[in-house]
PDB file of C-alpha atoms in Angstrom:
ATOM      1  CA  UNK O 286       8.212 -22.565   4.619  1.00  0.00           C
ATOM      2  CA  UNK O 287       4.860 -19.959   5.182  1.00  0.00           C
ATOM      3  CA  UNK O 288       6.015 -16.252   5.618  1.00  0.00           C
ATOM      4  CA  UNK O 289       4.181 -13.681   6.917  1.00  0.00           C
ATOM      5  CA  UNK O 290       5.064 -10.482   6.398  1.00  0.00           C
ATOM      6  CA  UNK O 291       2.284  -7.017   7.389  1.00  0.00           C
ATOM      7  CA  UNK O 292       2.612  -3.980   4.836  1.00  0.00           C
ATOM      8  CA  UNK O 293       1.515  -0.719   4.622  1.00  0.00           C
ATOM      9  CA  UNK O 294      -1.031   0.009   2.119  1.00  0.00           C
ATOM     10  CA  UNK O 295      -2.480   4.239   2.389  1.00  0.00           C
ATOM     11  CA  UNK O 296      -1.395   4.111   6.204  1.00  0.00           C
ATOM     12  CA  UNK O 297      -3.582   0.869   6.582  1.00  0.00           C
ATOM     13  CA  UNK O 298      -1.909  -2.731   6.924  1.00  0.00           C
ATOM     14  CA  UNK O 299      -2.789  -5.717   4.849  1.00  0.00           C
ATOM     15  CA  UNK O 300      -0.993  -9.167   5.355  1.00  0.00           C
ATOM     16  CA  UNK O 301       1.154 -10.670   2.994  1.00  0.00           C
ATOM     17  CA  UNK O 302       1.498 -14.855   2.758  1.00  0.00           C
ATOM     18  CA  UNK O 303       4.499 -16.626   1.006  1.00  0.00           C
ATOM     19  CA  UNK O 304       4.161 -20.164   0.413  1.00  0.00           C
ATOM     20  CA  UNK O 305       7.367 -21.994  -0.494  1.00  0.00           C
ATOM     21  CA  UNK O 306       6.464 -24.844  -2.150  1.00  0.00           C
ATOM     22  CA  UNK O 307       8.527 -27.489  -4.712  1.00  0.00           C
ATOM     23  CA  UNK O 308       9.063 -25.637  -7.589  1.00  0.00           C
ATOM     24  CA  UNK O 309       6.460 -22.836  -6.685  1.00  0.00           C
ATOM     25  CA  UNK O 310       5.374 -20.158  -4.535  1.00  0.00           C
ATOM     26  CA  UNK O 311       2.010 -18.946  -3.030  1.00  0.00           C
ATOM     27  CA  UNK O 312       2.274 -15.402  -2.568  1.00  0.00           C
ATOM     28  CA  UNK O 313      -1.389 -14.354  -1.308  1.00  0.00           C
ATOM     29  CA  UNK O 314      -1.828 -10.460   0.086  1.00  0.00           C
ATOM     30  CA  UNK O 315      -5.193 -10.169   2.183  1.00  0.00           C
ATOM     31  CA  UNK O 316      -7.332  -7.571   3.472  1.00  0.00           C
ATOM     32  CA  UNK O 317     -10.344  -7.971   6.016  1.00  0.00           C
ATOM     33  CA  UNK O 318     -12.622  -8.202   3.201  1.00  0.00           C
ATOM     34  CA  UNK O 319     -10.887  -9.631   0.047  1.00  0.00           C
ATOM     35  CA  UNK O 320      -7.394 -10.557  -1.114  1.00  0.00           C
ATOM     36  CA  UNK O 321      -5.289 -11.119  -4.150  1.00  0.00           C
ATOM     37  CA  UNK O 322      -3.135 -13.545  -5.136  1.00  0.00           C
ATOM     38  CA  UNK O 323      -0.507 -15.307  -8.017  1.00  0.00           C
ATOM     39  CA  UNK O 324      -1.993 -17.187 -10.778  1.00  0.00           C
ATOM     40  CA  UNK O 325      -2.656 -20.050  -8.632  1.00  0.00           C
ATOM     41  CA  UNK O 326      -6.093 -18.209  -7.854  1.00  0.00           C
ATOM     42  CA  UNK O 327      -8.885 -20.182  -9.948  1.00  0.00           C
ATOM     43  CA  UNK O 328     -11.086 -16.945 -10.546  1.00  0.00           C
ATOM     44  CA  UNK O 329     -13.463 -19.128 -12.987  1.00  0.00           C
ATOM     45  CA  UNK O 330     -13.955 -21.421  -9.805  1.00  0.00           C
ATOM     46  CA  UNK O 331     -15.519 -18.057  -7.470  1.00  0.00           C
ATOM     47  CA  UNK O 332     -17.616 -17.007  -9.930  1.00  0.00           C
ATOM     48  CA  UNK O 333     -19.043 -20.045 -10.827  1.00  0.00           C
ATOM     49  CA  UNK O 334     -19.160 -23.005  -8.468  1.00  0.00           C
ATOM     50  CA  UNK O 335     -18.636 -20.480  -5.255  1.00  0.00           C
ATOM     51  CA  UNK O 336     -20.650 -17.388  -6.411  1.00  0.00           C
ATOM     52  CA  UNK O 337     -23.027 -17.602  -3.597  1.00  0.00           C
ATOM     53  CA  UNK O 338     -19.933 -16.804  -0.996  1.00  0.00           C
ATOM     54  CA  UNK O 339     -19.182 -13.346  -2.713  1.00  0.00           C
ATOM     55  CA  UNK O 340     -15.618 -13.506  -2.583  1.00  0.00           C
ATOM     56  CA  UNK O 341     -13.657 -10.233  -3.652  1.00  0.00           C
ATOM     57  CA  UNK O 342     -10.446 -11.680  -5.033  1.00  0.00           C
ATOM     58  CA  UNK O 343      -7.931 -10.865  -8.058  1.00  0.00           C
ATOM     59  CA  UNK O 344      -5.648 -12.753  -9.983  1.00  0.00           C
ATOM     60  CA  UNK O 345      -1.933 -11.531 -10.858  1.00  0.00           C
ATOM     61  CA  UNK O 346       0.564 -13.784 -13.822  1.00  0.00           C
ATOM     62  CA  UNK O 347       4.004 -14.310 -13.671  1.00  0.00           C
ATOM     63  CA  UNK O 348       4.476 -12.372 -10.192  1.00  0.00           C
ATOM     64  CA  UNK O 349       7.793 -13.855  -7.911  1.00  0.00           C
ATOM     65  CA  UNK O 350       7.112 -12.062  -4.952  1.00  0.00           C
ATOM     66  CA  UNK O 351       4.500 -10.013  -2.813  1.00  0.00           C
ATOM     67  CA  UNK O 352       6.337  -6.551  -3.767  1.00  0.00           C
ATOM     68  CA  UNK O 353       5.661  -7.578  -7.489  1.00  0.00           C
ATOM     69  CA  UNK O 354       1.902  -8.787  -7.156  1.00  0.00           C
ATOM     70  CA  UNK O 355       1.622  -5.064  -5.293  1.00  0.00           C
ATOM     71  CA  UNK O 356       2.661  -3.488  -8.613  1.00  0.00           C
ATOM     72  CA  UNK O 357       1.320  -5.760 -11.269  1.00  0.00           C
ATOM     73  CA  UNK O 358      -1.148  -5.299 -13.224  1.00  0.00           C
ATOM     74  CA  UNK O 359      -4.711  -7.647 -12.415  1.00  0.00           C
ATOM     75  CA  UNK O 360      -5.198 -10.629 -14.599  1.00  0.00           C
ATOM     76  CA  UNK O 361      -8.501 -11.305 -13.551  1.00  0.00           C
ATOM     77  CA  UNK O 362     -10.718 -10.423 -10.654  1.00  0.00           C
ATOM     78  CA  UNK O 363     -13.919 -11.911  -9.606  1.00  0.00           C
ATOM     79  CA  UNK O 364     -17.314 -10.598  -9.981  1.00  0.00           C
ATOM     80  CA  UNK O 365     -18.153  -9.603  -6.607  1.00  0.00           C
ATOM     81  CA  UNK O 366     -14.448  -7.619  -6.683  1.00  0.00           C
ATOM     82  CA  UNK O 367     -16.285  -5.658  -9.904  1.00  0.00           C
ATOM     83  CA  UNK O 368     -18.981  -4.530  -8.171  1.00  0.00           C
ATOM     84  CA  UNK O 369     -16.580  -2.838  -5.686  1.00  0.00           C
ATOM     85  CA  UNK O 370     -14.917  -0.869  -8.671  1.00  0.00           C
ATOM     86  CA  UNK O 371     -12.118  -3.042  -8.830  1.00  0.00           C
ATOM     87  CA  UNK O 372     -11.221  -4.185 -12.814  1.00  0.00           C
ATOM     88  CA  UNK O 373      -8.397  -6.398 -14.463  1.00  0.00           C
ATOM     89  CA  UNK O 374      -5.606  -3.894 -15.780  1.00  0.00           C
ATOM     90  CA  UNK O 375      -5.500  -2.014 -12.421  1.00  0.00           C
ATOM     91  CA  UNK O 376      -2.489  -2.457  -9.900  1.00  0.00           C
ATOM     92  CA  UNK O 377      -2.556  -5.178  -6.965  1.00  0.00           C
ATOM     93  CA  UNK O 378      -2.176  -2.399  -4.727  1.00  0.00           C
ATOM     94  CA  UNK O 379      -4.740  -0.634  -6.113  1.00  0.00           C
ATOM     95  CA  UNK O 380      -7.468  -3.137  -5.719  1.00  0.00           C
ATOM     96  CA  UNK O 381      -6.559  -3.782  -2.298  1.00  0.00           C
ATOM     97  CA  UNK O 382      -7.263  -0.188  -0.780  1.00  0.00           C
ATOM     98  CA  UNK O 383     -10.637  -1.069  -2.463  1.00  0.00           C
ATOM     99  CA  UNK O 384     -11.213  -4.099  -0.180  1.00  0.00           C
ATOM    100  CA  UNK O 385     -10.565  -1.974   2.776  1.00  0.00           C
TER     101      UNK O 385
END
């Protein structure tokens, strides 16, 4: 089953995507320009075979759904995503009112 679900992020809405899946879940929160998502995101992958594409994305671990990969704290985030002030350690929701 795909869920979509819009929330409010600073007065702005971003879109959230659950992904039921066998023994997993996709949970993927996306802005115009970037997104974040559970540690199904390959980071490594963007920054080295898809650098050219400039993807701003983030990485969150051991998140269950989209209200905890708001709140938790970034695993990993990709280089393009740095050079919009966005860093690992900083909140989901954080990061994303930086990709608006």
């Amino acid at each position: 089953m795909i869920q979509l679900k819009p929330i409010d992020i600073g007065g702005r809405q971003v879109l959230g995507v659950e992904v039921q899946l066998p023994k997993t879940t996709l949970l993927v929160i996306t802005t115009d320009q970037g997104y974040i998502m559970c540690g199904a995101l390959d980071v490594a992958l963007l920054n080295e075979r898809l650098s050219d594409r400039n993807i701003i994305a983030a990485r969150a671990l051991g998140v269950r759904t989209l209200e905890q990969l708001l709140d938790a704290p970034l695993e990993s985030v990709t280089h393009t995503a740095e050079s919009r002030g966005i860093q690992a350690g900083m909140t989901g929701r954080e990061a994303l009112l930086k990709m608006m």
